[in-house]
Coordinates of C-alpha atoms in Angstrom, one line a residue:
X1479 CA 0.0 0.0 0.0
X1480 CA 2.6 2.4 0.8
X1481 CA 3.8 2.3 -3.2
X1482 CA 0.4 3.0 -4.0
X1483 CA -0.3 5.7 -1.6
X1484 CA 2.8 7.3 -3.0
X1485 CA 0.9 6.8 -6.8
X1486 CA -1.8 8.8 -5.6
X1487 CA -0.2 11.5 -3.3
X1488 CA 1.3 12.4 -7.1
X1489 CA -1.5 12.2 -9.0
X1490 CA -3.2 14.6 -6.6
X1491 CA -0.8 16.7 -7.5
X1492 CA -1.4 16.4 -10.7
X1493 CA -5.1 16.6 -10.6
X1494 CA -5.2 20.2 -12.3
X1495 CA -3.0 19.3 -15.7
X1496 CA -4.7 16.1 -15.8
X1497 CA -8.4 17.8 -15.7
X1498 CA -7.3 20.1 -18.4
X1499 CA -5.9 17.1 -20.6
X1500 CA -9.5 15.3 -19.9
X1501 CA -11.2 18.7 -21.5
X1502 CA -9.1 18.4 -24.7
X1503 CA -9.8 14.9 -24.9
X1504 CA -13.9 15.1 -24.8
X1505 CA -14.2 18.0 -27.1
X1506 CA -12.2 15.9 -29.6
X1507 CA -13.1 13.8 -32.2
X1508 CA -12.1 9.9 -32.8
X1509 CA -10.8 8.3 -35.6
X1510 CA -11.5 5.1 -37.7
X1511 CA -9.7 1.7 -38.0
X1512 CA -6.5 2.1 -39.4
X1513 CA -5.8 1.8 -43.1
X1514 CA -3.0 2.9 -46.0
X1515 CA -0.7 6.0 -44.8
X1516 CA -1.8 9.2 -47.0
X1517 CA 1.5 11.2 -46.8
X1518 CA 0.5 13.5 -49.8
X1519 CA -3.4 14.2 -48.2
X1520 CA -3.7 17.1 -45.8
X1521 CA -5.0 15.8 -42.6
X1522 CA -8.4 16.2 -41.5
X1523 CA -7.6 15.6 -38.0
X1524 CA -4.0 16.0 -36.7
X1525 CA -3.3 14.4 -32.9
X1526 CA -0.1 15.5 -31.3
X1527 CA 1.8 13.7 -28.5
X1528 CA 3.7 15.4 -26.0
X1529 CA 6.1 13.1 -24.7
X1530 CA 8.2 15.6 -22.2
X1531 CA 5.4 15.8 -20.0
X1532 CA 3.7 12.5 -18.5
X1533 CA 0.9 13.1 -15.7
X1534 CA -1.0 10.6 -13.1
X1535 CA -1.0 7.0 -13.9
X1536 CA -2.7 4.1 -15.6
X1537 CA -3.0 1.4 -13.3
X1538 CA -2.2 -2.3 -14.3
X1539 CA -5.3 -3.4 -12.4
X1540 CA -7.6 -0.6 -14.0
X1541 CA -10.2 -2.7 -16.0
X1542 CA -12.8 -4.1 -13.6
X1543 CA -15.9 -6.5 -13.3
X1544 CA -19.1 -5.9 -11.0
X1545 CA -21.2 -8.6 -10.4
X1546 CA -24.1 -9.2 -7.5
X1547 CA -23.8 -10.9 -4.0
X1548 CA -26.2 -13.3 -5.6
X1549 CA -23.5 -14.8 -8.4
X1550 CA -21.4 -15.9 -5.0
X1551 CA -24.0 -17.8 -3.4
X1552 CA -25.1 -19.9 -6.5
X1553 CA -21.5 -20.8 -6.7
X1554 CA -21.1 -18.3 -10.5
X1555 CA -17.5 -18.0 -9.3
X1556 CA -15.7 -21.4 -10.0
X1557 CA -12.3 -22.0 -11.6
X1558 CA -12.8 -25.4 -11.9
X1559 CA -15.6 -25.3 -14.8
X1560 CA -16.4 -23.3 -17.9
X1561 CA -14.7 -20.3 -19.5
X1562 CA -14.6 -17.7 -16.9
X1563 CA -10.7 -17.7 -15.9
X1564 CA -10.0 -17.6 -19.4
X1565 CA -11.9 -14.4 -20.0
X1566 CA -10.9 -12.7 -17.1
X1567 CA -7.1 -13.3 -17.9
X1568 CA -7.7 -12.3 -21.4
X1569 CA -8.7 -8.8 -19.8
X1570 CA -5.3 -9.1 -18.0
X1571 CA -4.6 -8.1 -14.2
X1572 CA -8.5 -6.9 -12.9
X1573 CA -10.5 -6.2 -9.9
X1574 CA -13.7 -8.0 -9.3
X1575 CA -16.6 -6.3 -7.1
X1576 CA -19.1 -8.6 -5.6
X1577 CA -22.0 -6.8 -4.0
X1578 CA -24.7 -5.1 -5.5
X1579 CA -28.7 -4.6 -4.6
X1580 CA -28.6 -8.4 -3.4
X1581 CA -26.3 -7.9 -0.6
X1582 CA -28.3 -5.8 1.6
X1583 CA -31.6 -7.3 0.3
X1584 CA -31.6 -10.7 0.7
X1585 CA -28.4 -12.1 1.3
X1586 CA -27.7 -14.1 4.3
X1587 CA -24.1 -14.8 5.4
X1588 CA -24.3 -18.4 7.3
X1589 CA -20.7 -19.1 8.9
X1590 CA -19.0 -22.5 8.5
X1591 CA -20.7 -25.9 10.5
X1592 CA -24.3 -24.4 10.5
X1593 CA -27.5 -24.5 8.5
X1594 CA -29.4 -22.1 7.4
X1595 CA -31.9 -21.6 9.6
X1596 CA -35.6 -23.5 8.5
X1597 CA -37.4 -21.5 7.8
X1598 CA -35.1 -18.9 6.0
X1599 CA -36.4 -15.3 7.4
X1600 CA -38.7 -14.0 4.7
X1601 CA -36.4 -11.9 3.6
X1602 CA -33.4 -13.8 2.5
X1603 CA -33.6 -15.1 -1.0
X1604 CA -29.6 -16.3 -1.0
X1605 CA -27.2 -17.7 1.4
X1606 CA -23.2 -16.8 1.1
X1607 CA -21.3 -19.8 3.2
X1608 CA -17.2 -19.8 3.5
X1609 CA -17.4 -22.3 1.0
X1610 CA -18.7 -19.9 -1.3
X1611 CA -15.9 -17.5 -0.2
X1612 CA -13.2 -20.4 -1.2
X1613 CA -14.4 -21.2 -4.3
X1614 CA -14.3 -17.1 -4.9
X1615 CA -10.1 -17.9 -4.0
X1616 CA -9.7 -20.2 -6.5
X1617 CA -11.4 -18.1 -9.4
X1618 CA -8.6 -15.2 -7.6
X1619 CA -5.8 -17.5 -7.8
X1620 CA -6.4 -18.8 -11.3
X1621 CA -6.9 -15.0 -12.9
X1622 CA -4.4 -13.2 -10.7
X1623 CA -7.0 -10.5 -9.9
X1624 CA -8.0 -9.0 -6.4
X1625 CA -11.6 -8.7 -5.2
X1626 CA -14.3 -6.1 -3.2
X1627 CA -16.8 -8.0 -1.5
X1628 CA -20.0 -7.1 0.6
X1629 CA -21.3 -7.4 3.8
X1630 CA -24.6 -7.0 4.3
X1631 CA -25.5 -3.8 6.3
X1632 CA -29.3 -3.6 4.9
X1633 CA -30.3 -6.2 7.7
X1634 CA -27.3 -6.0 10.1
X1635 CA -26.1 -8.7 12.2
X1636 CA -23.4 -8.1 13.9
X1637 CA -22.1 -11.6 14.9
X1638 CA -22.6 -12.5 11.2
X1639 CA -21.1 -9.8 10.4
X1640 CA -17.9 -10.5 12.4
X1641 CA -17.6 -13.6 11.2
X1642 CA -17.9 -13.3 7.3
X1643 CA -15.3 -10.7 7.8
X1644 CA -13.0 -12.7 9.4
X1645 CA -13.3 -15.5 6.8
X1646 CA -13.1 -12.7 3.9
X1647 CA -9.3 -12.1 4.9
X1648 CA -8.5 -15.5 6.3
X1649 CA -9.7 -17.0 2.9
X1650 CA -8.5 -14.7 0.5
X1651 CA -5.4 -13.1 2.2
X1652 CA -4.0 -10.5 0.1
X1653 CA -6.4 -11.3 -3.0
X1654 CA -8.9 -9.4 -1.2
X1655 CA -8.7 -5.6 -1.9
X1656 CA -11.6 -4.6 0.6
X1657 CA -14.5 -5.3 2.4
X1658 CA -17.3 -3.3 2.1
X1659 CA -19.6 -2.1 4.4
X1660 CA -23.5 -2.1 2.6
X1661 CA -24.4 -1.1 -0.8
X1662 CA -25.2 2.3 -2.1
X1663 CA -26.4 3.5 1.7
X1664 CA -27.4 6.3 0.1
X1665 CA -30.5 4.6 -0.9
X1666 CA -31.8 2.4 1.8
X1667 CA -34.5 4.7 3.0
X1668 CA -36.1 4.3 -0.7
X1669 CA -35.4 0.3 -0.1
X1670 CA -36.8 0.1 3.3
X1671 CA -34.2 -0.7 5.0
X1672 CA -34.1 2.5 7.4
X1673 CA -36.6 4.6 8.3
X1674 CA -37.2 8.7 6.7
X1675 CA -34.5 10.8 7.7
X1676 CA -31.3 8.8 7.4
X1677 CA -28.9 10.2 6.0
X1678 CA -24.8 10.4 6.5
X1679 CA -25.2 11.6 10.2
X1680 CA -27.3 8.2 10.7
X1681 CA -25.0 6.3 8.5
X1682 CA -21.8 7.3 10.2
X1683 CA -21.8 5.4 13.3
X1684 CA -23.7 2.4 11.3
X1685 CA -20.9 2.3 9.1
X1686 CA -18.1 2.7 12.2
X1687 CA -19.4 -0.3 13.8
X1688 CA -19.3 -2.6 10.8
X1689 CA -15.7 -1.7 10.3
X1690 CA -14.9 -2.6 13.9
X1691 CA -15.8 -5.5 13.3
X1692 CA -13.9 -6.1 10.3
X1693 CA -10.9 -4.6 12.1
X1694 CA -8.5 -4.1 8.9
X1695 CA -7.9 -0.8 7.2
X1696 CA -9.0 -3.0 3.9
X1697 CA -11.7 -1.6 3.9
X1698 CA -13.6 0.3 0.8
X1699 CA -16.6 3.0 0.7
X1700 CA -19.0 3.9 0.8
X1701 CA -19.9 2.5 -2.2
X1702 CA -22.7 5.6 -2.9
X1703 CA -25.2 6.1 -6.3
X1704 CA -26.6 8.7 -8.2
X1705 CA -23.6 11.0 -8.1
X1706 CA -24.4 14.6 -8.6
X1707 CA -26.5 14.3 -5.3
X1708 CA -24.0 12.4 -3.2
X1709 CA -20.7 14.6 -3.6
X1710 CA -21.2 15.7 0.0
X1711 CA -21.7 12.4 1.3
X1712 CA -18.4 10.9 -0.3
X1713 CA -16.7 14.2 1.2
X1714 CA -18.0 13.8 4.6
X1715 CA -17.0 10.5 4.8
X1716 CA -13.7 10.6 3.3
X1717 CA -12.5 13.0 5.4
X1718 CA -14.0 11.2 8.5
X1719 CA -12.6 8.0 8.0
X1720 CA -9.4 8.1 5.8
X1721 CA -7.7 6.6 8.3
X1722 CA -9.7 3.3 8.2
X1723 CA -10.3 2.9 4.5
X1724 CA -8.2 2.0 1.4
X1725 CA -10.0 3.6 -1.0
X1726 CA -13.0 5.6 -1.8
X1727 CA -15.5 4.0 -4.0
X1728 CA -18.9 5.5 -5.7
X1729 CA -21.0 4.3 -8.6
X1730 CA -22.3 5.5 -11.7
X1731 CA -24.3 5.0 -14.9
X1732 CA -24.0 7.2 -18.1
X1733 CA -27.3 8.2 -20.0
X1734 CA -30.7 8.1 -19.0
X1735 CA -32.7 4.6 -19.9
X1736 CA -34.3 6.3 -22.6
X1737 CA -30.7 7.1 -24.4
X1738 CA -29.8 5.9 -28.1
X1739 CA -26.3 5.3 -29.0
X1740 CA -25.5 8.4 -30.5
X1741 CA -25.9 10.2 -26.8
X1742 CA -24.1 7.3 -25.6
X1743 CA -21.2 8.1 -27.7
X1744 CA -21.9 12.1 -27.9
X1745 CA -18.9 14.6 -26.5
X1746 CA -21.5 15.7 -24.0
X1747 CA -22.1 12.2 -22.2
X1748 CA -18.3 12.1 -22.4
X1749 CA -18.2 15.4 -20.4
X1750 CA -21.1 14.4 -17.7
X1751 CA -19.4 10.9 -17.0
X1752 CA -16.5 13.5 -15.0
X1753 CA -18.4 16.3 -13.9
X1754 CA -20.6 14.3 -12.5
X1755 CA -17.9 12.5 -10.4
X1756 CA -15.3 15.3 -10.0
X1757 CA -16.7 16.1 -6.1
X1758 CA -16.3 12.6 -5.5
X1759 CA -12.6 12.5 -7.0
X1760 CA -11.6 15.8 -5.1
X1761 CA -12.5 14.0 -1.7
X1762 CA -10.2 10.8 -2.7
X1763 CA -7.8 13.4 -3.5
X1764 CA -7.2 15.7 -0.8
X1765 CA -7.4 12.4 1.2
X1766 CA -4.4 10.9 -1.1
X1767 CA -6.6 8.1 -1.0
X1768 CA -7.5 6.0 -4.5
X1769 CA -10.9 6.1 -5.9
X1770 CA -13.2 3.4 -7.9
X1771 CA -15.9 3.6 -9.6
X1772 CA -16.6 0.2 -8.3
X1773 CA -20.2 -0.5 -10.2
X1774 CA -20.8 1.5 -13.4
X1775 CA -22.5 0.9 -16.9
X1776 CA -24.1 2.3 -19.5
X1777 CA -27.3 2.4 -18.4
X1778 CA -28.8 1.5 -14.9
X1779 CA -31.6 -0.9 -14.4
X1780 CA -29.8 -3.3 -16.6
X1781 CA -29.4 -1.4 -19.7
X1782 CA -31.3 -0.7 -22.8
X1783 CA -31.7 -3.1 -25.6
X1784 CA -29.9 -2.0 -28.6
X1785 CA -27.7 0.4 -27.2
X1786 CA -25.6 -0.9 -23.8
X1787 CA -25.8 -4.7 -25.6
X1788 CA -24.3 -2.9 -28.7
X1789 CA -21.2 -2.2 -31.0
X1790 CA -21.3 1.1 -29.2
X1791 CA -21.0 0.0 -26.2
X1792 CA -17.7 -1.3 -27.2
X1793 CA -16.6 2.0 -28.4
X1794 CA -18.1 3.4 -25.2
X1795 CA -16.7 1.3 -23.1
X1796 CA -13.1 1.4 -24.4
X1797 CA -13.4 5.7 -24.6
X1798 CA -14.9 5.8 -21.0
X1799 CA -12.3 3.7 -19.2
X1800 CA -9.9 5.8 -20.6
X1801 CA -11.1 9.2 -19.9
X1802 CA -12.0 8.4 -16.3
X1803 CA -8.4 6.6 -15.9
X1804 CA -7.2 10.4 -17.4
X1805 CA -9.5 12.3 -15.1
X1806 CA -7.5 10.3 -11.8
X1807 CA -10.0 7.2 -11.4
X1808 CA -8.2 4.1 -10.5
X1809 CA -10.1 1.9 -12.1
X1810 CA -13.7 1.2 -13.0
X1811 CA -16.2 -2.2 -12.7
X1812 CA -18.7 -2.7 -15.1
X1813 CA -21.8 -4.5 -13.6
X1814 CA -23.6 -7.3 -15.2
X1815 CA -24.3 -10.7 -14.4
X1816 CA -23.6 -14.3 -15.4
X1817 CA -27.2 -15.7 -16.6
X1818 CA -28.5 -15.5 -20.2
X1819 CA -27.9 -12.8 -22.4
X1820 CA -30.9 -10.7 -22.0
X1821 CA -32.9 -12.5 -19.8
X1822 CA -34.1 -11.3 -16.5
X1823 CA -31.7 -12.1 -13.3
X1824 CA -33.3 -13.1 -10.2
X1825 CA -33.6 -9.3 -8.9
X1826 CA -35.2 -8.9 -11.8
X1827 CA -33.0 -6.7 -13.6
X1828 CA -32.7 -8.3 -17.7
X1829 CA -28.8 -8.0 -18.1
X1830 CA -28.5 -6.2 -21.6
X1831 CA -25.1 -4.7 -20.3
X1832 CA -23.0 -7.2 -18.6
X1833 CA -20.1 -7.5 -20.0
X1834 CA -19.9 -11.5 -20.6
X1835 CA -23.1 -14.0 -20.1
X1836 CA -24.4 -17.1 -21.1
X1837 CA -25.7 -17.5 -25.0
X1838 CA -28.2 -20.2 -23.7
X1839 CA -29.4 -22.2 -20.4
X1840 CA -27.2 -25.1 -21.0
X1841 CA -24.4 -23.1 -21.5
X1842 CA -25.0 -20.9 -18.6
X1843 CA -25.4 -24.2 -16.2
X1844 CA -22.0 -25.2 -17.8
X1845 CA -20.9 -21.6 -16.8
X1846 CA -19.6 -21.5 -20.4
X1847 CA -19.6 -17.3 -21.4
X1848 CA -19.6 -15.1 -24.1
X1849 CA -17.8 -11.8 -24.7
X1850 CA -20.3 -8.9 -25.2
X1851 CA -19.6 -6.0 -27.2
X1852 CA -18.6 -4.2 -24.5
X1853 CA -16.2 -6.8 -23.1
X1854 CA -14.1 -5.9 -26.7
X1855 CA -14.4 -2.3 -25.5
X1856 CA -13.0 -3.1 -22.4
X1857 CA -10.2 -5.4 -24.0
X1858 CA -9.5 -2.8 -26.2
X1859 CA -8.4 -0.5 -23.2
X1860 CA -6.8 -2.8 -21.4
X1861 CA -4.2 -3.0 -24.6
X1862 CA -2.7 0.3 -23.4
X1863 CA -1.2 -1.5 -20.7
X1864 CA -0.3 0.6 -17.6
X1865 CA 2.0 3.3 -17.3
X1866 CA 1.7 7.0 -17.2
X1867 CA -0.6 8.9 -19.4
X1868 CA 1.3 11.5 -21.9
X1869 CA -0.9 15.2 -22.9
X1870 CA -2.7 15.0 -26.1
X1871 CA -3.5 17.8 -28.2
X1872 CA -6.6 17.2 -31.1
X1873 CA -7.7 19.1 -33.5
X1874 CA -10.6 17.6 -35.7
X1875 CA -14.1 18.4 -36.4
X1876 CA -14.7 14.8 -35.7
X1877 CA -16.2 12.7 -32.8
X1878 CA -13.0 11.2 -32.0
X1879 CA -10.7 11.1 -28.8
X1880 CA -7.3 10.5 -28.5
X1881 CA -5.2 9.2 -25.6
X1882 CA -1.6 8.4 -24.6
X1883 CA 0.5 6.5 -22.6
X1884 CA 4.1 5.5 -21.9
X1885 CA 4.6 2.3 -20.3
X1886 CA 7.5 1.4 -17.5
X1887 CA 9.4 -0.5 -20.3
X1888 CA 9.0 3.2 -22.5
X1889 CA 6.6 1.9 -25.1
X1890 CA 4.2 4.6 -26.3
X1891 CA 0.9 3.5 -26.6
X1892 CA -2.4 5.6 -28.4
X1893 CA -5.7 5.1 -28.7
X1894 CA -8.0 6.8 -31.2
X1895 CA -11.1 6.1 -31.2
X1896 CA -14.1 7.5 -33.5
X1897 CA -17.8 7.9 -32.6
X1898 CA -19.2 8.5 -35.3
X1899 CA -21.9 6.4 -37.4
X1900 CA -20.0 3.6 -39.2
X1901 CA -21.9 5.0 -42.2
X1902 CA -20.2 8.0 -42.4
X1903 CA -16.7 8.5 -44.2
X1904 CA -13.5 7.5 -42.6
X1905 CA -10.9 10.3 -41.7
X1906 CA -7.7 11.1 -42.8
X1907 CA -5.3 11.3 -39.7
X1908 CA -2.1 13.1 -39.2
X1909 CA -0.6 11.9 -35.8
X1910 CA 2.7 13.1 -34.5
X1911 CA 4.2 10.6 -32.3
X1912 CA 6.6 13.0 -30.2
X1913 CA 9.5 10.2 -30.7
X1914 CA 11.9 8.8 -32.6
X1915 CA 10.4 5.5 -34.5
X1916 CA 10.8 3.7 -37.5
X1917 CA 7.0 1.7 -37.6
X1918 CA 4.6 1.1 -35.4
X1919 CA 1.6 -1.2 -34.7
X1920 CA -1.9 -0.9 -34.9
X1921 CA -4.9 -2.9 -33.5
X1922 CA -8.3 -2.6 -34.5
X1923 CA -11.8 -2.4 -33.2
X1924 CA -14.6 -2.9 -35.8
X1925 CA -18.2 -3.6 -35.9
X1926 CA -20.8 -4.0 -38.7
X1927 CA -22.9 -1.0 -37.4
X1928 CA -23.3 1.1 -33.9
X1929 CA -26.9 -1.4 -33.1
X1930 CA -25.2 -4.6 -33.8
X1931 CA -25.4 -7.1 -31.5
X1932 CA -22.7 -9.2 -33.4
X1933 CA -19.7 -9.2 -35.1
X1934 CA -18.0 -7.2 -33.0
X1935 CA -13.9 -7.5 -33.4
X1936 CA -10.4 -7.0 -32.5
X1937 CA -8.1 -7.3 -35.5
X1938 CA -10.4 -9.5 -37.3
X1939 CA -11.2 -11.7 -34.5
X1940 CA -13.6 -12.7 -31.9
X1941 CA -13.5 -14.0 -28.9
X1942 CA -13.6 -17.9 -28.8
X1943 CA -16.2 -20.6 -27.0
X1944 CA -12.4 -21.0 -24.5
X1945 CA -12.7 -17.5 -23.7
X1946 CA -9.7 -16.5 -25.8
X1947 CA -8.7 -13.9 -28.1
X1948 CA -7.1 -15.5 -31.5
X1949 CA -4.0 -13.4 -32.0
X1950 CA -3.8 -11.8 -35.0
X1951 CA -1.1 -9.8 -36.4
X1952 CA -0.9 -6.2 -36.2
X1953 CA -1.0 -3.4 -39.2
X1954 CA 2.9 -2.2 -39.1
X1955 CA 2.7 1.6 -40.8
X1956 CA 5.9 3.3 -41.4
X1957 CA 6.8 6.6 -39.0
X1958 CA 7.7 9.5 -41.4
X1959 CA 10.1 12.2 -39.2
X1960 CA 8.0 11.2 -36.0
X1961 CA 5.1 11.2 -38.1
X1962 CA 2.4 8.5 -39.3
X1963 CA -0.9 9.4 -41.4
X1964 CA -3.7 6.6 -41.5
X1965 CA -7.0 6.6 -42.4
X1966 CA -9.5 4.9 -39.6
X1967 CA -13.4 4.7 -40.8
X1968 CA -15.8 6.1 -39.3
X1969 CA -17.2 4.1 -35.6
X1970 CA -13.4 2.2 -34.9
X1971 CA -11.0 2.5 -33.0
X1972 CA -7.9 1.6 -33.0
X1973 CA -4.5 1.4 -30.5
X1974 CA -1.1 2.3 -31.8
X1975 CA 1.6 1.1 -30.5
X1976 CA 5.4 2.1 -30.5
X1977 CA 8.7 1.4 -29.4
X1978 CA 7.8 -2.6 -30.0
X1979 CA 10.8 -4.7 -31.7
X1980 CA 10.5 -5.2 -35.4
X1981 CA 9.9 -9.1 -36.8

């Protein structure tokens, strides 16, 4: 922790240059999947990279999953069968957040040698048991990712409380990042679970006594929703109980369920996904503590059909981790869940933008998955690796964004990506590298159109029924004088890559 505490002491530092970089990058365009260099075409859009000056930090572990309590009690999380290890690896190092409305709802923790008690209360519609917990370490050990996981503060018991805890960090040792204290306590009164009035004054000393019990400074919070309301919340407690947390976490959804996939993709959405969180941020900051957005989507309420189960969603996806990786965020979960594509979960929520499900009932009783569009999104990011991000200047009048970042090992990578309908023409780009380099290598993300459901790809290829990525080679262009032109079509994207050995 001390390492990253250091990471973040900086990056607070750096919190102005990096908000200005974030402006630049949503009032820019995108670009379109790479094509044939066009050294004698002026370029439409022109993307400079300024090496000199690198700012905050991508973290390795920045791509994340978010999945309900529920998944860990029906045993979702299992090494053993199916295709899940594989896709999470393909992702690379993650974090995986288990909590969600099912925690505080009906979730009942039941500690090791006892039965649930007959009958269950009528409020408990799943039961979490240490075995559940140690099948969750296997899935941790096999992917080499770190996990958030619940308690349940909705209906508080403290004994069971107490012991869950203890078995969380007994179990999973290191692999667990934090426990958590309740889900999104912000809206409990609406749920029932306390009465009119509560509010952070209430929750406060409700909140201390569950992290007594845990008696670790692993501890993350306070996992609020609906952001523009709860800046003061996430302050308050912040600066309350720095001392006893690891890291600040909030959630957040992007557009409105009556949204399309152009405002999904729009330069204003872009904008409203930071300023929406920026109170939340500056309380993580002048804490030097790191911030999660620890359960975000699209869409809440499970998405919208067409649009968070879509191509753009990729394109979305890929643009928003980015951007809020830029802005200081430390990484961000994207919720969903592991039934069938589409259909309704048992909290009733249909799961149109999960990340990875099940493409029938027999495959989702196999726990055999398949990669959504926005899990190529998220992929896509993850490509940039981790490092420190570089300033980008853009100039198009385009709905594309640019990002950059150098790697430990020096490698330069960028991502362009372009928002625009695939029906529209491709644009000619001039990008100035800021270095010295002979080629470099560019990867692709296409789809058939913004609405499609399928044919979503990375180079060419798609995810396989083993949860892997077929590896395809890479376009090589030629660097002119620190200088490449490509054309990318219009709703792609694309990361660059230099510094990489020639074959």
């Amino acid at each position: 922790m001390v390492g990253e505490a250091a990471v973040m002491r900086g990056r607070a530092r750096q919190w102005v240059r990096g908000a200005v970089a974030v402006a630049l990058m949503a009032s820019i365009g995108q670009l379109t999947t790479a094509g044939t260099a066009h050294a004698d075409a002026p370029p439409a859009t022109t993307v400079t990279i300024d090496a000199a000056h690198p700012f905050g930090a991508l973290p390795s572990d920045f791509v994340g999953l978010s999945f309900e309590m529920r998944e860990l009690g029906i045993g979702s999380f299992d090494a053993r069968a199916g295709n899940l290890v594989p896709l999470m690896r393909t992702l690379g190092r993650g974090n995986i957040r288990i909590s969600g409305n099912t925690l505080d709802r009906d979730t009942l923790w039941v500690p090791a040698g006892q039965q649930p008690p007959n009958p269950l209360p009528d409020w408990v519609q799943d039961v979490v048991t240490p075995n559940d917990i140690a099948r969750l370490d296997g899935l941790l050990r096999a992917t080499h990712w770190r996990a958030e996981v619940g308690i349940n503060m909705g209906h508080w018991d403290a004994t069971l409380a107490a012991d869950e805890a203890r078995t969380l960090f007994a179990t999973l040792g290191r692999r667990l990042l934090g426990a958590e204290c309740g889900n999104e306590p912000n809206a409990w009164v609406g749920k029932g679970f306390r009465p009119p009035g509560f509010g952070y004054p209430q929750y406060k000393p409700e909140w201390e006594a569950c992290a007594d019990l845990v008696g670790s400074n692993r501890i993350a919070g306070p996992d609020t929703s609906s952001p523009t309301s709860t800046g003061p919340w996430v302050t308050s407690f912040a600066q309350d109980e720095h001392a006893r947390i690891n890291m600040v976490t909030a959630h957040s959804y992007s557009i409105p369920g009556s949204a399309d996939a152009t405002r999904l993709l729009s330069p204003q959405t872009a904008a409203s996904q930071i300023t929406n969180l920026t109170p939340q941020l500056n309380a993580a900051n002048a804490q030097n503590l790191p911030i999660r957005i620890d359960e975000t989507n699209s869409a809440a309420n499970g998405g919208i059909v067409g649009v968070s189960d879509s191509y753009a969603s990729a394109l979305w996806a890929m643009d928003y981790s980015l951007l809020m990786a830029q802005a200081g965020f430390d990484g961000l979960n994207f919720h969903g869940g592991l039934g069938v594509c589409g259909a309704p979960l048992y909290n009733g929520k249909f799961q149109i933008y999960t990340p990875i499900c099940a493409a029938n009932t027999a495959d989702e009783q196999a726990k055999v998955y398949v990669a959504m569009p926005e899990y190529y999104g998220m992929l896509m990011a993850s490509r940039m690796g981790s490092g420190q991000f570089l300033p980008v200047t853009l100039a198009t009048d385009r709905n594309v964004t640019a990002y950059a970042v150098r790697g430990e090992e020096g490698r330069i990578s960028i991502a362009l990506i372009e928002k625009d309908d695939t029906a529209a023409g491709s644009v000619h780009i001039g990008l100035n590298v800021g270095v010295d380099a002979e080629h470099a290598r560019v990867v692709h993300l296409t789809g058939p159109s913004l609405t499609s459901t399928q044919g979503v790809a990375i180079q060419g290829a798609t995810v396989d029924r083993s949860g892997h990525l077929p590896q395809r080679p890479a376009e090589r262009v030629r660097v002119h004088d620190g200088t490449l032109s490509l054309d990318l079509a219009a709703g792609s994207a694309v990361v660059i890559t230099l510094g990489e050995d020639d074959d």
